[in-house]
Coordinates of C-alpha atoms in Angstrom, one line a residue:
M249 CA -6.2 19.7 -63.0
T250 CA -6.1 20.1 -59.3
P251 CA -5.2 17.0 -57.2
P252 CA -8.2 15.5 -55.4
P253 CA -8.5 16.7 -51.9
A254 CA -8.9 14.4 -48.9
A255 CA -12.5 15.3 -48.6
L256 CA -14.2 16.1 -51.9
P257 CA -15.8 19.6 -51.6
S258 CA -18.4 21.0 -54.0
P259 CA -16.6 23.1 -56.6
S260 CA -17.6 26.7 -56.8
G261 CA -19.0 28.4 -59.9
A262 CA -15.8 30.3 -60.5
R263 CA -12.3 28.8 -60.7
D264 CA -9.2 30.1 -59.0
F265 CA -6.9 31.6 -61.7
G266 CA -4.6 33.0 -59.0
A267 CA -1.9 30.7 -60.1
L268 CA -1.5 32.9 -63.2
D269 CA -0.1 35.7 -61.1
T270 CA 3.3 34.0 -61.0
P271 CA 5.1 33.8 -64.4
F272 CA 5.6 30.3 -66.0
D273 CA 8.5 28.9 -67.8
V274 CA 6.3 27.2 -70.4
I275 CA 2.7 27.7 -71.5
V276 CA 1.3 24.8 -73.5
I277 CA -1.8 25.4 -75.7
G278 CA -4.0 22.4 -76.4
G279 CA -5.4 19.7 -74.1
G280 CA -5.3 16.8 -76.6
I281 CA -2.7 14.0 -76.4
S282 CA 0.1 16.2 -77.9
G283 CA -0.4 19.1 -75.5
V284 CA -1.0 17.0 -72.5
Q285 CA 2.2 14.9 -73.0
I286 CA 4.2 18.0 -73.7
A287 CA 2.9 19.6 -70.4
R288 CA 3.7 16.4 -68.5
H289 CA 7.2 16.2 -69.9
S290 CA 7.9 19.9 -69.3
A291 CA 6.7 19.6 -65.7
G292 CA 8.8 16.4 -65.3
R293 CA 11.9 18.4 -66.4
G294 CA 11.2 20.8 -63.6
L295 CA 9.8 23.7 -65.6
R296 CA 6.9 25.7 -64.2
T297 CA 4.2 24.7 -66.8
L298 CA 0.7 25.9 -67.6
L299 CA -1.6 23.8 -69.8
L300 CA -4.6 25.5 -71.5
E301 CA -7.4 23.8 -73.3
R302 CA -10.2 25.7 -75.0
D303 CA -12.9 23.1 -74.5
D304 CA -12.3 20.0 -72.4
Y305 CA -9.3 17.7 -72.3
G306 CA -9.5 15.3 -75.3
S307 CA -12.8 16.7 -76.6
G308 CA -11.4 17.1 -80.1
T309 CA -9.3 14.7 -82.1
S310 CA -8.0 12.7 -79.2
S311 CA -11.3 11.1 -78.3
A312 CA -12.4 10.3 -81.9
T313 CA -10.1 7.3 -82.3
T314 CA -10.3 3.6 -83.4
K315 CA -9.5 2.8 -79.8
A316 CA -6.1 1.4 -80.8
I317 CA -2.6 1.9 -79.6
H318 CA -0.7 0.6 -82.6
G319 CA 2.6 0.6 -84.3
G320 CA 1.3 1.8 -87.7
L321 CA 1.8 -1.3 -89.8
R322 CA 0.4 0.4 -92.9
Y323 CA 3.1 3.1 -92.7
L324 CA 5.6 0.5 -93.9
E325 CA 3.9 0.6 -97.2
Q326 CA 4.8 4.3 -97.3
Y327 CA 8.4 3.6 -96.2
E328 CA 7.9 5.5 -92.9
F329 CA 10.3 3.2 -91.1
G330 CA 11.2 5.7 -88.4
V331 CA 7.5 6.3 -87.5
V332 CA 6.9 2.6 -87.3
Q333 CA 10.0 1.9 -85.1
E334 CA 9.0 4.8 -82.8
S335 CA 5.4 3.6 -82.7
V336 CA 6.1 0.0 -81.8
T337 CA 8.4 1.2 -79.0
E338 CA 5.8 3.6 -77.6
R339 CA 3.1 0.9 -77.8
R340 CA 5.1 -1.2 -75.4
N341 CA 5.8 1.8 -73.2
L342 CA 2.2 2.7 -72.8
G343 CA 1.2 -0.9 -72.1
I344 CA 3.7 -0.9 -69.2
A345 CA 2.7 2.6 -68.0
A346 CA -1.1 2.0 -68.1
P347 CA -1.9 -1.7 -68.2
H348 CA -5.4 -1.1 -66.8
L349 CA -6.2 1.1 -69.9
V350 CA -4.1 -0.5 -72.6
A351 CA -4.8 -4.1 -73.4
P352 CA -3.5 -6.6 -76.0
Q353 CA -5.6 -6.9 -79.1
R354 CA -5.2 -9.5 -81.9
F355 CA -5.4 -7.9 -85.4
L356 CA -6.2 -9.9 -88.6
L357 CA -4.6 -8.5 -91.7
T358 CA -6.9 -10.0 -94.3
A359 CA -6.0 -11.0 -97.9
W360 CA -8.0 -12.0 -101.0
D361 CA -6.9 -13.2 -104.4
W362 CA -7.3 -9.6 -105.6
S363 CA -5.6 -7.9 -102.7
K364 CA -2.7 -5.6 -103.2
P365 CA -0.1 -6.3 -101.9
P366 CA -0.7 -10.0 -102.1
A367 CA -0.7 -12.3 -99.1
P368 CA 3.0 -13.2 -99.2
V369 CA 4.1 -9.6 -99.4
L370 CA 1.7 -8.7 -96.5
G371 CA 3.4 -11.5 -94.5
A372 CA 6.8 -10.1 -95.2
G373 CA 5.5 -6.8 -94.0
V374 CA 4.2 -8.3 -90.8
A375 CA 7.5 -10.1 -90.2
L376 CA 9.4 -6.9 -90.6
Y377 CA 6.9 -5.2 -88.3
E378 CA 7.4 -7.8 -85.6
A379 CA 11.2 -7.7 -86.0
M380 CA 11.1 -4.0 -85.4
A381 CA 9.2 -4.7 -82.1
W382 CA 11.6 -7.4 -80.9
R383 CA 11.5 -5.9 -77.4
R384 CA 7.7 -5.8 -77.2
N385 CA 7.4 -8.2 -74.2
M386 CA 10.3 -6.9 -72.1
G387 CA 8.9 -5.7 -68.8
V388 CA 5.3 -6.3 -69.8
P389 CA 3.0 -8.2 -67.3
K390 CA 3.0 -11.9 -68.2
D391 CA -0.7 -12.1 -69.0
V392 CA -0.7 -9.3 -71.6
R393 CA 2.4 -10.2 -73.6
A394 CA 2.2 -10.2 -77.3
Q395 CA 2.0 -13.4 -79.2
R396 CA 4.0 -14.2 -82.4
F397 CA 2.4 -13.5 -85.7
R398 CA 1.0 -16.4 -87.7
W399 CA -1.0 -17.2 -90.8
V400 CA -4.7 -18.0 -90.3
G401 CA -6.2 -20.0 -93.1
K402 CA -9.5 -19.3 -94.9
N403 CA -11.7 -21.7 -93.0
A404 CA -10.3 -20.7 -89.6
L405 CA -10.6 -17.0 -90.5
L406 CA -14.3 -17.4 -91.4
R407 CA -15.0 -19.0 -88.1
R408 CA -13.4 -16.0 -86.4
V409 CA -15.0 -13.4 -88.7
P410 CA -18.1 -15.0 -90.1
W411 CA -19.3 -12.1 -92.2
L412 CA -16.3 -12.0 -94.5
D413 CA -16.9 -12.7 -98.2
P414 CA -15.4 -16.1 -98.8
A415 CA -15.0 -15.6 -102.6
G416 CA -11.3 -15.4 -103.3
L417 CA -10.5 -15.2 -99.6
R418 CA -7.0 -16.5 -98.8
G419 CA -6.8 -15.9 -95.1
A420 CA -5.1 -13.4 -92.8
W421 CA -1.9 -12.6 -91.0
A422 CA -2.6 -12.5 -87.2
H423 CA -0.5 -10.1 -85.1
D424 CA -0.8 -8.2 -81.9
D425 CA -1.3 -4.5 -81.4
S426 CA -3.1 -2.9 -78.4
L427 CA -6.6 -1.8 -77.5
S428 CA -7.0 1.7 -75.9
V429 CA -9.9 0.6 -73.6
H430 CA -10.9 4.1 -72.6
P431 CA -8.8 6.8 -74.4
E432 CA -10.6 9.6 -72.6
R433 CA -9.7 8.1 -69.2
L434 CA -6.1 7.5 -70.3
L435 CA -5.8 11.1 -71.3
L436 CA -7.2 12.3 -68.0
S437 CA -4.7 10.1 -66.2
L438 CA -1.9 11.9 -68.1
V439 CA -3.4 15.3 -67.2
R440 CA -3.3 14.1 -63.6
S441 CA 0.3 12.9 -64.0
A442 CA 1.3 16.3 -65.3
A443 CA -0.5 18.0 -62.3
D444 CA 1.3 15.6 -59.9
L445 CA 4.6 16.8 -61.4
G446 CA 3.7 20.4 -60.7
A447 CA 1.9 21.5 -63.9
V448 CA -1.1 23.8 -63.7
A449 CA -4.0 22.9 -66.0
F450 CA -7.2 24.6 -67.0
N451 CA -9.9 23.4 -69.4
H452 CA -12.5 25.6 -70.9
A453 CA -9.7 28.2 -71.1
E454 CA -9.3 29.6 -74.6
V455 CA -6.1 31.3 -75.7
V456 CA -7.5 34.4 -77.6
G457 CA -4.1 36.0 -78.3
L458 CA -0.5 35.9 -77.5
V459 CA 1.3 38.5 -75.5
T460 CA 4.3 40.1 -77.0
D461 CA 7.0 42.4 -75.6
P462 CA 9.2 44.7 -77.6
G463 CA 12.6 43.4 -78.7
P464 CA 15.9 45.2 -78.1
A465 CA 15.5 47.6 -81.0
D466 CA 12.2 48.7 -79.7
A467 CA 13.4 49.1 -76.1
A468 CA 15.8 51.7 -77.2
T469 CA 12.9 53.9 -78.3
G470 CA 10.8 53.1 -75.3
G471 CA 8.7 50.7 -77.2
S472 CA 7.3 53.4 -79.6
A473 CA 8.8 51.6 -82.6
R474 CA 7.6 48.1 -81.7
T475 CA 7.2 45.9 -84.8
A476 CA 6.1 42.3 -85.2
A477 CA 9.5 41.5 -86.6
T478 CA 11.2 42.2 -83.2
A479 CA 8.4 41.3 -80.8
R480 CA 9.1 38.4 -78.4
V481 CA 6.2 36.2 -77.3
T482 CA 6.0 36.3 -73.5
G483 CA 2.6 34.9 -72.6
A484 CA -1.0 34.4 -73.6
R485 CA -4.4 36.1 -73.1
I486 CA -6.9 33.6 -71.8
L487 CA -10.7 33.7 -72.0
D488 CA -12.4 31.7 -69.2
R489 CA -15.3 30.3 -71.2
L490 CA -17.2 29.4 -68.1
T491 CA -17.4 33.0 -66.8
G492 CA -16.5 35.2 -69.8
R493 CA -13.6 36.8 -67.8
E494 CA -10.2 37.3 -69.4
H495 CA -6.8 36.7 -67.8
V496 CA -3.2 37.0 -68.8
A497 CA -0.5 34.5 -68.1
R498 CA 3.2 35.3 -68.6
S499 CA 5.9 32.8 -69.6
R500 CA 9.3 32.4 -71.1
V501 CA 8.1 30.1 -73.9
V502 CA 4.7 29.3 -75.5
I503 CA 4.3 25.9 -77.2
N504 CA 1.3 25.7 -79.5
A505 CA 0.0 22.1 -79.7
A506 CA -3.6 22.9 -80.5
G507 CA -3.9 20.3 -83.3
P508 CA -6.2 21.3 -86.2
W509 CA -6.8 24.6 -84.3
V510 CA -3.0 25.4 -84.3
D511 CA -3.4 28.5 -86.5
R512 CA -6.4 29.9 -84.4
A513 CA -4.3 29.6 -81.2
L514 CA -1.8 32.0 -82.7
G515 CA -4.5 34.7 -83.2
D516 CA -3.5 37.7 -85.3
L517 CA 0.1 36.3 -85.4
A518 CA -0.9 33.3 -87.4
E519 CA -0.1 34.8 -90.8
Q520 CA 3.3 36.0 -89.7
S521 CA 4.1 32.5 -88.2
G522 CA 3.7 30.9 -91.6
I523 CA 2.2 27.8 -89.9
R524 CA 0.5 25.3 -92.3
V525 CA -1.4 22.3 -91.2
R526 CA -3.5 19.9 -93.3
Q527 CA -6.8 18.7 -91.9
A528 CA -8.0 15.2 -92.5
K529 CA -11.5 14.3 -91.3
G530 CA -11.8 10.8 -89.7
V531 CA -15.3 9.3 -89.2
H532 CA -16.0 6.0 -87.5
L533 CA -19.3 4.1 -87.4
I534 CA -20.4 2.7 -84.0
M535 CA -22.2 -0.6 -84.8
G536 CA -23.4 -3.5 -82.7
S537 CA -21.1 -6.4 -82.3
L538 CA -20.3 -8.1 -85.6
G539 CA -19.6 -11.4 -83.8
Q540 CA -15.8 -11.3 -83.6
T541 CA -13.3 -10.9 -80.8
D542 CA -10.3 -10.0 -83.0
A543 CA -9.8 -6.7 -84.7
L544 CA -9.8 -6.9 -88.5
Y545 CA -7.7 -4.8 -90.8
A546 CA -8.6 -5.0 -94.5
R547 CA -8.6 -3.1 -97.8
G548 CA -11.9 -2.7 -99.5
K549 CA -12.3 -3.1 -103.2
N550 CA -12.5 0.7 -103.5
G551 CA -8.9 0.8 -102.3
S552 CA -9.6 2.2 -98.9
H553 CA -8.2 0.5 -95.7
F554 CA -10.6 0.1 -92.8
V555 CA -10.5 -1.4 -89.3
V556 CA -13.3 -3.3 -87.5
N557 CA -12.4 -3.1 -83.9
P558 CA -14.5 -4.9 -81.3
W559 CA -14.8 -2.7 -78.2
Q560 CA -17.2 -2.7 -75.2
G561 CA -19.6 -5.1 -77.0
R562 CA -19.6 -3.0 -80.1
S563 CA -17.7 -2.7 -83.3
L564 CA -16.0 0.5 -84.5
V565 CA -15.7 0.6 -88.3
G566 CA -13.5 3.2 -90.0
P567 CA -12.0 5.6 -90.2
T568 CA -12.5 7.7 -93.3
D569 CA -9.5 9.9 -94.2
T570 CA -10.6 12.8 -96.3
A571 CA -9.1 16.3 -96.7
M572 CA -11.0 19.1 -95.0
D573 CA -10.8 22.8 -95.4
G574 CA -12.2 25.4 -93.1
D575 CA -12.8 25.5 -89.4
A576 CA -12.3 22.1 -87.7
D577 CA -15.2 23.0 -85.4
S578 CA -17.5 22.5 -88.3
A579 CA -16.5 18.9 -88.8
E580 CA -19.5 16.6 -88.7
T581 CA -20.5 13.2 -90.1
T582 CA -22.2 13.4 -93.4
A583 CA -24.3 10.9 -95.3
D584 CA -21.4 10.5 -97.8
D585 CA -19.1 9.5 -94.9
I586 CA -21.6 6.8 -93.7
E587 CA -22.3 5.6 -97.3
Y588 CA -18.6 5.4 -98.1
L589 CA -17.7 3.3 -95.0
L590 CA -20.7 1.0 -95.7
E591 CA -19.6 0.7 -99.3
T592 CA -16.1 -0.2 -98.2
I593 CA -17.0 -2.9 -95.6
N594 CA -19.7 -4.3 -97.9
S595 CA -17.2 -4.8 -100.7
V596 CA -15.6 -7.6 -98.7
S597 CA -18.6 -8.8 -96.8
S598 CA -21.0 -11.8 -97.4
R599 CA -23.9 -9.8 -95.9
R600 CA -25.0 -6.3 -96.6
F601 CA -24.5 -3.8 -93.8
T602 CA -26.9 -0.9 -93.9
A603 CA -27.6 2.3 -91.9
D604 CA -29.9 0.1 -89.7
D605 CA -26.7 -1.4 -88.3
V606 CA -25.2 2.0 -87.4
E607 CA -26.0 3.2 -83.8
S608 CA -23.9 6.4 -83.9
T609 CA -20.7 7.8 -85.3
L610 CA -17.5 9.4 -84.1
V611 CA -15.8 12.3 -86.0
G612 CA -12.5 14.0 -85.5
V613 CA -10.0 16.1 -87.4
R614 CA -6.4 15.0 -87.6
P615 CA -3.7 17.6 -88.0
L616 CA -1.2 16.3 -90.5
V617 CA 2.2 17.6 -91.6
D618 CA 1.7 19.4 -94.9
D619 CA 4.1 17.3 -97.1
G620 CA 2.1 17.7 -100.3
K621 CA 0.7 14.2 -100.3
P622 CA -3.0 13.2 -100.1
T623 CA -4.2 13.0 -96.5
Y624 CA -4.3 9.2 -96.5
R625 CA -0.7 9.0 -97.5
A626 CA 0.5 12.1 -95.6
S627 CA 3.2 11.4 -93.0
R628 CA 2.2 10.7 -89.4
R629 CA 5.5 12.2 -88.2
F630 CA 5.4 15.5 -86.3
D631 CA 7.1 18.8 -87.0
I632 CA 8.4 21.5 -84.5
H633 CA 8.1 25.0 -85.8
D634 CA 10.4 27.6 -84.2
H635 CA 8.6 30.9 -84.9
S636 CA 11.7 32.9 -84.1
E637 CA 12.6 32.2 -87.7
R638 CA 9.7 34.5 -88.7
G639 CA 10.3 37.2 -86.1
L640 CA 8.4 35.6 -83.2
P641 CA 11.0 34.4 -80.7
G642 CA 9.6 32.5 -77.7
A643 CA 6.8 30.8 -79.7
Y644 CA 6.8 27.2 -81.1
S645 CA 4.1 25.2 -82.8
V646 CA 3.9 21.4 -83.1
T647 CA 2.0 19.8 -86.0
G648 CA 1.4 16.2 -86.9
G649 CA 1.9 13.2 -84.6
K650 CA -0.5 10.6 -83.2
W651 CA -1.8 9.1 -80.0
T652 CA 0.7 6.3 -79.8
T653 CA 3.8 8.4 -80.2
G654 CA 2.7 11.4 -78.1
R655 CA 5.1 10.7 -75.3
A656 CA 8.1 10.4 -77.5
M657 CA 7.1 13.5 -79.4
A658 CA 6.8 15.4 -76.1
A659 CA 10.2 14.4 -75.0
Q660 CA 11.8 15.6 -78.2
V661 CA 9.8 18.9 -78.2
V662 CA 10.8 19.8 -74.7
E663 CA 14.4 18.8 -75.3
R664 CA 14.4 21.1 -78.3
I665 CA 13.0 24.0 -76.3
V666 CA 15.4 23.5 -73.5
R667 CA 18.4 23.6 -75.9
S668 CA 17.1 26.5 -77.8
E669 CA 15.9 28.8 -75.0
P670 CA 18.8 30.1 -72.8
S671 CA 16.2 32.0 -70.6
L672 CA 14.8 28.8 -69.2
P673 CA 16.1 27.7 -65.8
P674 CA 18.3 24.5 -65.5
T675 CA 16.3 21.4 -65.9
R676 CA 16.5 17.9 -64.4
D677 CA 16.5 14.5 -66.2
F678 CA 13.1 12.9 -66.7
D679 CA 12.6 9.4 -68.1
S680 CA 9.0 9.0 -68.8
R681 CA 9.2 6.0 -71.1
T682 CA 7.6 3.5 -68.8
L683 CA 6.7 5.8 -65.9
P684 CA 3.3 4.7 -64.6
V685 CA 0.5 7.1 -65.3
A686 CA -1.6 8.4 -62.4
G687 CA -3.8 5.6 -61.1
A688 CA -1.7 2.8 -62.5
F689 CA -1.6 -0.3 -60.4
G690 CA 1.7 -1.4 -58.9
D691 CA 3.7 -4.4 -59.9
Y692 CA 1.3 -7.4 -59.3
G693 CA 3.1 -9.6 -61.8
S694 CA -0.1 -9.7 -63.9
V695 CA -2.9 -7.4 -64.8
E696 CA -5.4 -10.0 -63.7
A697 CA -3.9 -10.1 -60.2
A698 CA -4.2 -6.3 -60.0
F699 CA -7.9 -6.5 -60.8
E700 CA -8.5 -9.3 -58.4
S701 CA -6.7 -7.3 -55.7
A702 CA -9.0 -4.3 -56.5
L703 CA -12.1 -6.4 -55.9
L704 CA -11.0 -6.9 -52.3
R705 CA -10.9 -3.1 -51.5
R706 CA -13.5 -1.7 -49.3
P707 CA -15.5 -4.9 -48.7
D708 CA -18.1 -2.8 -46.8
V709 CA -19.2 -1.2 -50.1
Q710 CA -21.9 -3.2 -51.7
L711 CA -21.4 -3.1 -55.4
P712 CA -21.8 -5.8 -58.0
R713 CA -18.5 -7.5 -59.2
A714 CA -19.0 -6.2 -62.8
V715 CA -19.3 -2.6 -61.5
R716 CA -16.2 -2.9 -59.3
L717 CA -14.2 -4.3 -62.3
H718 CA -15.5 -1.4 -64.4
L719 CA -14.4 1.1 -61.9
A720 CA -10.9 -0.5 -61.5
R721 CA -10.5 -0.6 -65.3
M722 CA -11.4 3.1 -65.7
Y723 CA -9.7 4.6 -62.7
G724 CA -7.0 2.2 -61.6
T725 CA -6.0 2.9 -58.0
E726 CA -8.2 6.0 -57.9
H727 CA -11.3 3.8 -58.1
E728 CA -11.0 3.7 -54.3
R729 CA -12.0 7.3 -54.2
I730 CA -15.3 6.3 -55.9
L731 CA -15.8 3.6 -53.3
D732 CA -15.2 6.1 -50.5
L733 CA -18.0 8.2 -51.9
V734 CA -20.4 5.3 -52.0
A735 CA -19.4 4.3 -48.5
A736 CA -20.2 7.8 -47.3
D737 CA -23.5 7.9 -49.3
P738 CA -24.8 4.5 -50.5
A739 CA -27.2 6.3 -52.8
L740 CA -24.3 7.2 -55.0
G741 CA -23.8 3.5 -55.8
R742 CA -26.9 3.5 -58.0
R743 CA -26.4 3.0 -61.8
V744 CA -27.2 6.0 -64.0
S745 CA -28.6 3.7 -66.6
D746 CA -31.0 0.8 -66.6
R747 CA -29.3 -0.8 -69.7
P748 CA -27.2 -3.8 -68.7
D749 CA -24.1 -2.8 -70.5
R750 CA -23.9 0.7 -69.0
L751 CA -22.2 0.2 -65.7
D752 CA -21.4 3.8 -64.6
I753 CA -22.7 4.8 -61.1
A754 CA -23.7 8.1 -59.7
A755 CA -20.5 8.4 -57.6
Q756 CA -18.5 8.7 -60.8
A757 CA -20.4 11.8 -61.8
R758 CA -20.0 13.3 -58.4
Y759 CA -16.2 12.6 -58.5
A760 CA -16.0 14.1 -62.0
V761 CA -17.1 17.5 -60.9
A762 CA -15.4 17.4 -57.5
A763 CA -11.9 16.2 -58.6
E764 CA -11.7 16.0 -62.4
D765 CA -12.4 19.5 -63.7
A766 CA -15.7 18.5 -65.3
W767 CA -17.9 21.6 -65.8
T768 CA -20.5 20.6 -68.4
L769 CA -22.8 17.7 -68.9
R770 CA -20.8 16.6 -71.9
D771 CA -17.6 16.7 -69.9
V772 CA -19.1 14.2 -67.5
V773 CA -21.0 12.0 -69.8
D774 CA -18.6 11.8 -72.7
R775 CA -15.1 12.0 -71.1
R776 CA -15.4 11.1 -67.4
L777 CA -18.0 8.3 -67.6
A778 CA -18.1 5.5 -70.2
L779 CA -21.8 6.3 -70.9
G780 CA -21.4 8.8 -73.7
T781 CA -18.7 6.8 -75.6
L782 CA -21.0 3.8 -76.0
G783 CA -23.5 5.3 -78.5
T784 CA -26.7 7.3 -78.0
V785 CA -27.6 8.4 -74.5
T786 CA -31.2 8.6 -73.4
E787 CA -32.8 11.6 -71.8
S788 CA -33.5 9.6 -68.7
E789 CA -29.8 8.8 -68.4
L790 CA -28.8 12.4 -68.9
R791 CA -31.3 13.4 -66.2
A792 CA -29.8 10.8 -63.8
V793 CA -26.4 12.4 -64.3
T794 CA -27.6 16.0 -63.9
A795 CA -29.4 15.1 -60.7
V796 CA -26.0 14.3 -59.3
I797 CA -24.0 17.2 -60.7
A798 CA -26.4 20.1 -60.8
E799 CA -26.2 21.1 -57.1
P800 CA -22.4 21.0 -56.8
L801 CA -22.0 23.0 -60.1
G802 CA -24.5 25.6 -58.9
W803 CA -27.0 24.9 -61.8
S804 CA -30.6 26.0 -61.6
D805 CA -33.3 23.8 -63.1
A806 CA -33.1 25.9 -66.3
D807 CA -29.4 25.4 -66.5
A808 CA -29.8 21.6 -66.2
D809 CA -32.5 21.6 -68.8
A810 CA -30.3 23.6 -71.2
Q811 CA -27.4 21.2 -70.8
V812 CA -29.7 18.2 -71.4
G813 CA -31.3 19.9 -74.4
E814 CA -27.9 20.8 -76.0
Y815 CA -26.7 17.2 -75.6
L816 CA -29.9 15.8 -77.1
E817 CA -29.8 18.2 -80.0
A818 CA -26.2 17.2 -80.9
Q819 CA -27.4 13.5 -80.9
R820 CA -30.4 14.4 -83.0
R821 CA -28.3 15.8 -85.7
I822 CA -26.3 12.6 -86.0
Q823 CA -29.4 10.4 -86.0
E824 CA -30.9 12.6 -88.7
V825 CA -27.9 11.9 -90.9
I826 CA -28.1 8.1 -90.2
A827 CA -31.9 8.2 -90.9
A828 CA -31.3 10.0 -94.3
V829 CA -28.9 7.2 -95.3
R830 CA -31.5 4.7 -94.3
A831 CA -34.2 6.4 -96.2
A832 CA -32.0 6.5 -99.3
G833 CA -31.7 2.7 -99.1
G834 CA -28.2 2.8 -97.6

């Protein structure tokens, strides 16, 4: 991602790949949370770093989340104490680094007479969980500090979550985790952070193969005896998916963090690498508000855990956790997924939820360490694979991991690479633990004070208070760039939707294509604005966005129509599945 210029010019139809002419120290493949954090840490250590993403930043697994930054309480049941300790530490770090995008959220761990483990054991687990997070409030703004856990009795719980089945209900253990308010925006701020540290980043840039050079044995024969067993990986072949042109980037090291696509990124070297990753499909239902402000974590009578997380006036219900074979690109919500989640929540509900309550769905594929366990019980730790052990020196792959621990994972990966690769230049120290992400507000003592200060910026710009707060929440200090655009052209202050809970304005769409590497309608609607994350988007809303971005992107009317049609078709497929469940009585 290129830093925003002083005046925002219209981007041209072709991107400048001239930066690839100079060799890099590290190429990172994958623009999800793992790859972005690795690129940020690599650049922070002073290494010349290139980040490549086949589609758009966060367009895969990293955007299909429960909107939670959490310590992984349920991993205690699997004795993953190391993962939990790291998670609660990183939860605090993210809250300090990005307080405008990571907010405290109360979770209710619910227990019935039939629950396993029973309520006292659950309480012991929560106590251990909080003991492991004893530093959780150190350095945290005063108005977002975590509260101590406590027991909530049955009657009080039913007042907070009125739809719960009261039969056999004991109560719940209330504890604090964190809400990821806009994970897409948080990921973009980390991409910007990497760029500010010197990294070069391209989205819609697919690695179609790795570049190898002959090893010492081959060099003696002039390369005529080159074999895979002696070839060193020295770069990547890149397809610019926007233009169809191919490019080559050279580097000392290639780190493959492509998530469920980790084998594809290795191209014809995948088999030799021996890389194995298990895929788990996770589906969430987007439902209207279920009338609660606290998140709920429960186990259905079918044995499956689920979360109901209130977010942006909606409730996210899920996720599923089912093994998946084949190409991760083919992952989609099925009727079985919707029916299973409805069955799970209905098993502990006093009312029957149906497909009529489902507005849309999210689907993502998690890459898990292949430890032989079912995907639900598979470890959320990460593994670093050094492919020199299979005759591919210079190449590494990272599998596993999760959103919350992405920073810690990146620090360990880069440290491993630095120690293992003598060809890399000397590096500097880089402590990213609580380093503010790009756009984070300074030290105001409280998050509320930071937002109140934001409301005073550019008083000449006439925007409603709710819209101003929306911009400050999504962009942090960079929201002033949006205000600058509206000051220069007041027409850009218009909302792109007539619906009262959609607060995005036209200036955000203009900023997305001018300064945030947005190249498609989906890039803008789903990952730069809030609009596409809130459920189904209407054609009129899509047209309002294309009216702003078509000219700077060089689109013809036919191009704009194609983008809108593709978006609507993807939505139609989801709605067809929901309708099928509804027709079947689900």
